[in-house]
C-alpha positions as a printed NumPy array, in Angstrom:
array([[ 22.077, -17.187,  27.952],
       [ 21.884, -19.839,  25.244],
       [ 21.639, -18.378,  21.743],
       [ 19.244, -21.123,  20.6  ],
       [ 16.724, -20.505,  23.403],
       [ 13.525, -18.75 ,  22.394],
       [ 12.015, -17.409,  25.577],
       [  8.341, -18.122,  26.194],
       [  6.181, -15.087,  26.864],
       [  5.009, -16.52 ,  30.192],
       [  7.536, -18.301,  32.401],
       [  6.687, -19.186,  36.   ],
       [  9.453, -18.77 ,  38.55 ],
       [  9.122, -21.308,  41.351],
       [ 10.791, -20.795,  44.707],
       [ 12.156, -24.17 ,  45.808],
       [ 13.681, -25.503,  49.013],
       [ 16.687, -27.212,  47.41 ],
       [ 17.725, -26.546,  43.811],
       [ 19.723, -29.784,  43.431],
       [ 16.736, -31.878,  44.538],
       [ 14.417, -29.962,  42.231],
       [ 16.778, -30.34 ,  39.275],
       [ 16.923, -34.121,  39.774],
       [ 13.105, -34.167,  39.495],
       [ 12.617, -31.638,  36.679],
       [ 15.601, -32.71 ,  34.539],
       [ 16.166, -36.409,  35.273],
       [ 12.538, -37.511,  35.728],
       [ 10.393, -35.052,  33.762],
       [ 12.85 , -34.394,  30.925],
       [ 13.597, -30.662,  31.041],
       [ 17.079, -29.369,  30.221],
       [ 18.961, -26.56 ,  31.902],
       [ 18.951, -23.728,  29.358],
       [ 21.146, -21.663,  31.661],
       [ 21.827, -21.309,  35.346],
       [ 23.44 , -19.095,  37.952],
       [ 24.897, -21.558,  40.472],
       [ 26.111, -18.747,  42.734],
       [ 22.474, -17.596,  43.083],
       [ 21.065, -21.143,  43.139],
       [ 18.945, -20.403,  40.073],
       [ 18.207, -22.405,  36.913],
       [ 16.186, -21.654,  33.784],
       [ 14.729, -24.866,  32.348],
       [ 13.268, -25.706,  28.945],
       [ 11.425, -28.702,  27.519],
       [ 10.518, -28.14 ,  23.863],
       [  9.374, -24.571,  24.575],
       [  7.788, -25.21 ,  27.974],
       [  9.89 , -23.161,  30.363],
       [ 10.181, -22.678,  34.108],
       [ 12.633, -20.928,  36.401],
       [ 13.71 , -22.513,  39.689],
       [ 15.021, -20.273,  42.446],
       [ 16.241, -21.774,  45.732],
       [ 14.797, -20.018,  48.768],
       [ 17.262, -17.949,  50.743],
       [ 15.818, -15.899,  53.636],
       [ 18.406, -13.165,  53.111],
       [ 17.89 , -12.891,  49.335],
       [ 15.263, -10.955,  47.42 ],
       [ 12.155, -13.029,  46.725],
       [  8.677, -11.843,  45.822],
       [  6.738, -13.826,  48.396],
       [  3.108, -13.174,  49.228],
       [  3.01 , -15.37 ,  52.309],
       [  4.881, -17.923,  54.405],
       [  6.818, -20.691,  52.651],
       [  4.562, -23.474,  53.948],
       [  4.464, -26.823,  52.124],
       [  3.108, -27.782,  49.768],
       [  4.129, -24.729,  47.798],
       [  2.038, -23.554,  44.875],
       [ -1.358, -24.463,  46.309],
       [ -4.132, -23.654,  43.881],
       [ -2.027, -23.86 ,  40.73 ],
       [ -1.178, -26.64 ,  38.349],
       [  1.266, -26.197,  35.525],
       [  0.046, -27.812,  32.318],
       [  3.002, -28.987,  30.266],
       [  2.504, -30.374,  26.773],
       [  4.835, -33.259,  25.95 ],
       [  5.207, -35.513,  22.92 ],
       [  4.325, -38.634,  24.954],
       [  3.627, -39.27 ,  28.629],
       [  4.814, -42.891,  28.731],
       [  8.578, -42.202,  28.883],
       [  8.036, -39.779,  31.758],
       [  5.763, -42.228,  33.544],
       [  8.471, -44.883,  33.157],
       [ 11.139, -42.679,  34.737],
       [  8.825, -41.695,  37.591],
       [  7.931, -45.34 ,  38.208],
       [ 11.605, -46.392,  38.174],
       [ 12.297, -43.706,  40.785],
       [  9.242, -44.834,  42.825],
       [  7.873, -41.291,  42.521],
       [  4.157, -41.186,  43.402],
       [  1.586, -39.771,  41.016],
       [ -0.976, -37.254,  42.244],
       [ -3.441, -38.516,  39.592],
       [ -3.048, -41.615,  37.436],
       [ -2.797, -41.34 ,  33.668],
       [ -6.083, -40.802,  31.841],
       [ -7.435, -39.736,  28.476],
       [ -9.378, -36.492,  28.916],
       [-11.402, -34.379,  26.5  ],
       [-12.025, -30.666,  27.047],
       [-14.514, -28.506,  25.148],
       [-12.941, -25.6  ,  23.268],
       [-15.765, -23.893,  21.4  ],
       [-17.293, -26.261,  18.838],
       [-14.636, -28.956,  19.299],
       [-13.202, -31.109,  22.033],
       [ -9.45 , -31.295,  22.472],
       [ -8.06 , -34.531,  23.857],
       [ -4.951, -35.257,  25.813],
       [ -3.421, -38.221,  27.606],
       [ -2.511, -36.734,  30.957],
       [ -1.43 , -37.332,  34.534],
       [ -0.531, -35.188,  37.527],
       [  2.573, -35.324,  39.707],
       [  3.957, -33.087,  42.44 ],
       [  7.542, -31.889,  42.386],
       [  9.677, -32.05 ,  45.57 ],
       [  8.159, -28.795,  46.866],
       [  4.558, -29.73 ,  46.112],
       [  4.096, -27.809,  42.855],
       [  1.547, -29.687,  40.785],
       [  2.433, -30.586,  37.192],
       [ -0.157, -31.789,  34.68 ],
       [  1.728, -33.408,  31.83 ],
       [ -0.228, -34.185,  28.688],
       [  0.232, -35.429,  25.146],
       [ -2.215, -34.446,  22.425],
       [ -4.829, -37.003,  21.381],
       [ -6.389, -34.831,  18.696],
       [ -9.682, -33.027,  18.229],
       [-13.258, -34.111,  17.704],
       [-16.654, -32.42 ,  17.381],
       [-18.42 , -31.652,  20.626],
       [-20.709, -34.553,  21.533],
       [-24.401, -33.704,  21.266],
       [-26.11 , -33.291,  24.608],
       [-29.729, -33.982,  25.472],
       [-31.926, -30.869,  25.902]])
């Protein structure tokens, strides 16, 4: 384990079909780094400025905590929101790799109590179909008044 890694208190572990393929996506295109790995187990722990995820290659004879069949796309019903400094560099790498977006980039504002929090965001699926929502902060503003 890397001494400089501060573990997040919630880290999803994604079962993937092929670790090498997933690492090319998560590391080369999205910008995560391998904090540590166990190549013999086909496992990698990734970090991107505190956003963390574990990738574990599926092996029918290994121990996995699966609740159903490994049908694609995996991770239906979940999207992983990942805060990044800027979305443009990631979009550039995805475009250069001809990787399709699930949802084009947009500026979105979400109410959080008496304020709205903005982010520039887009969605992309990893090689196994896990949905990532990458967003960069736009700031905060008061909630817009609504008509009665």
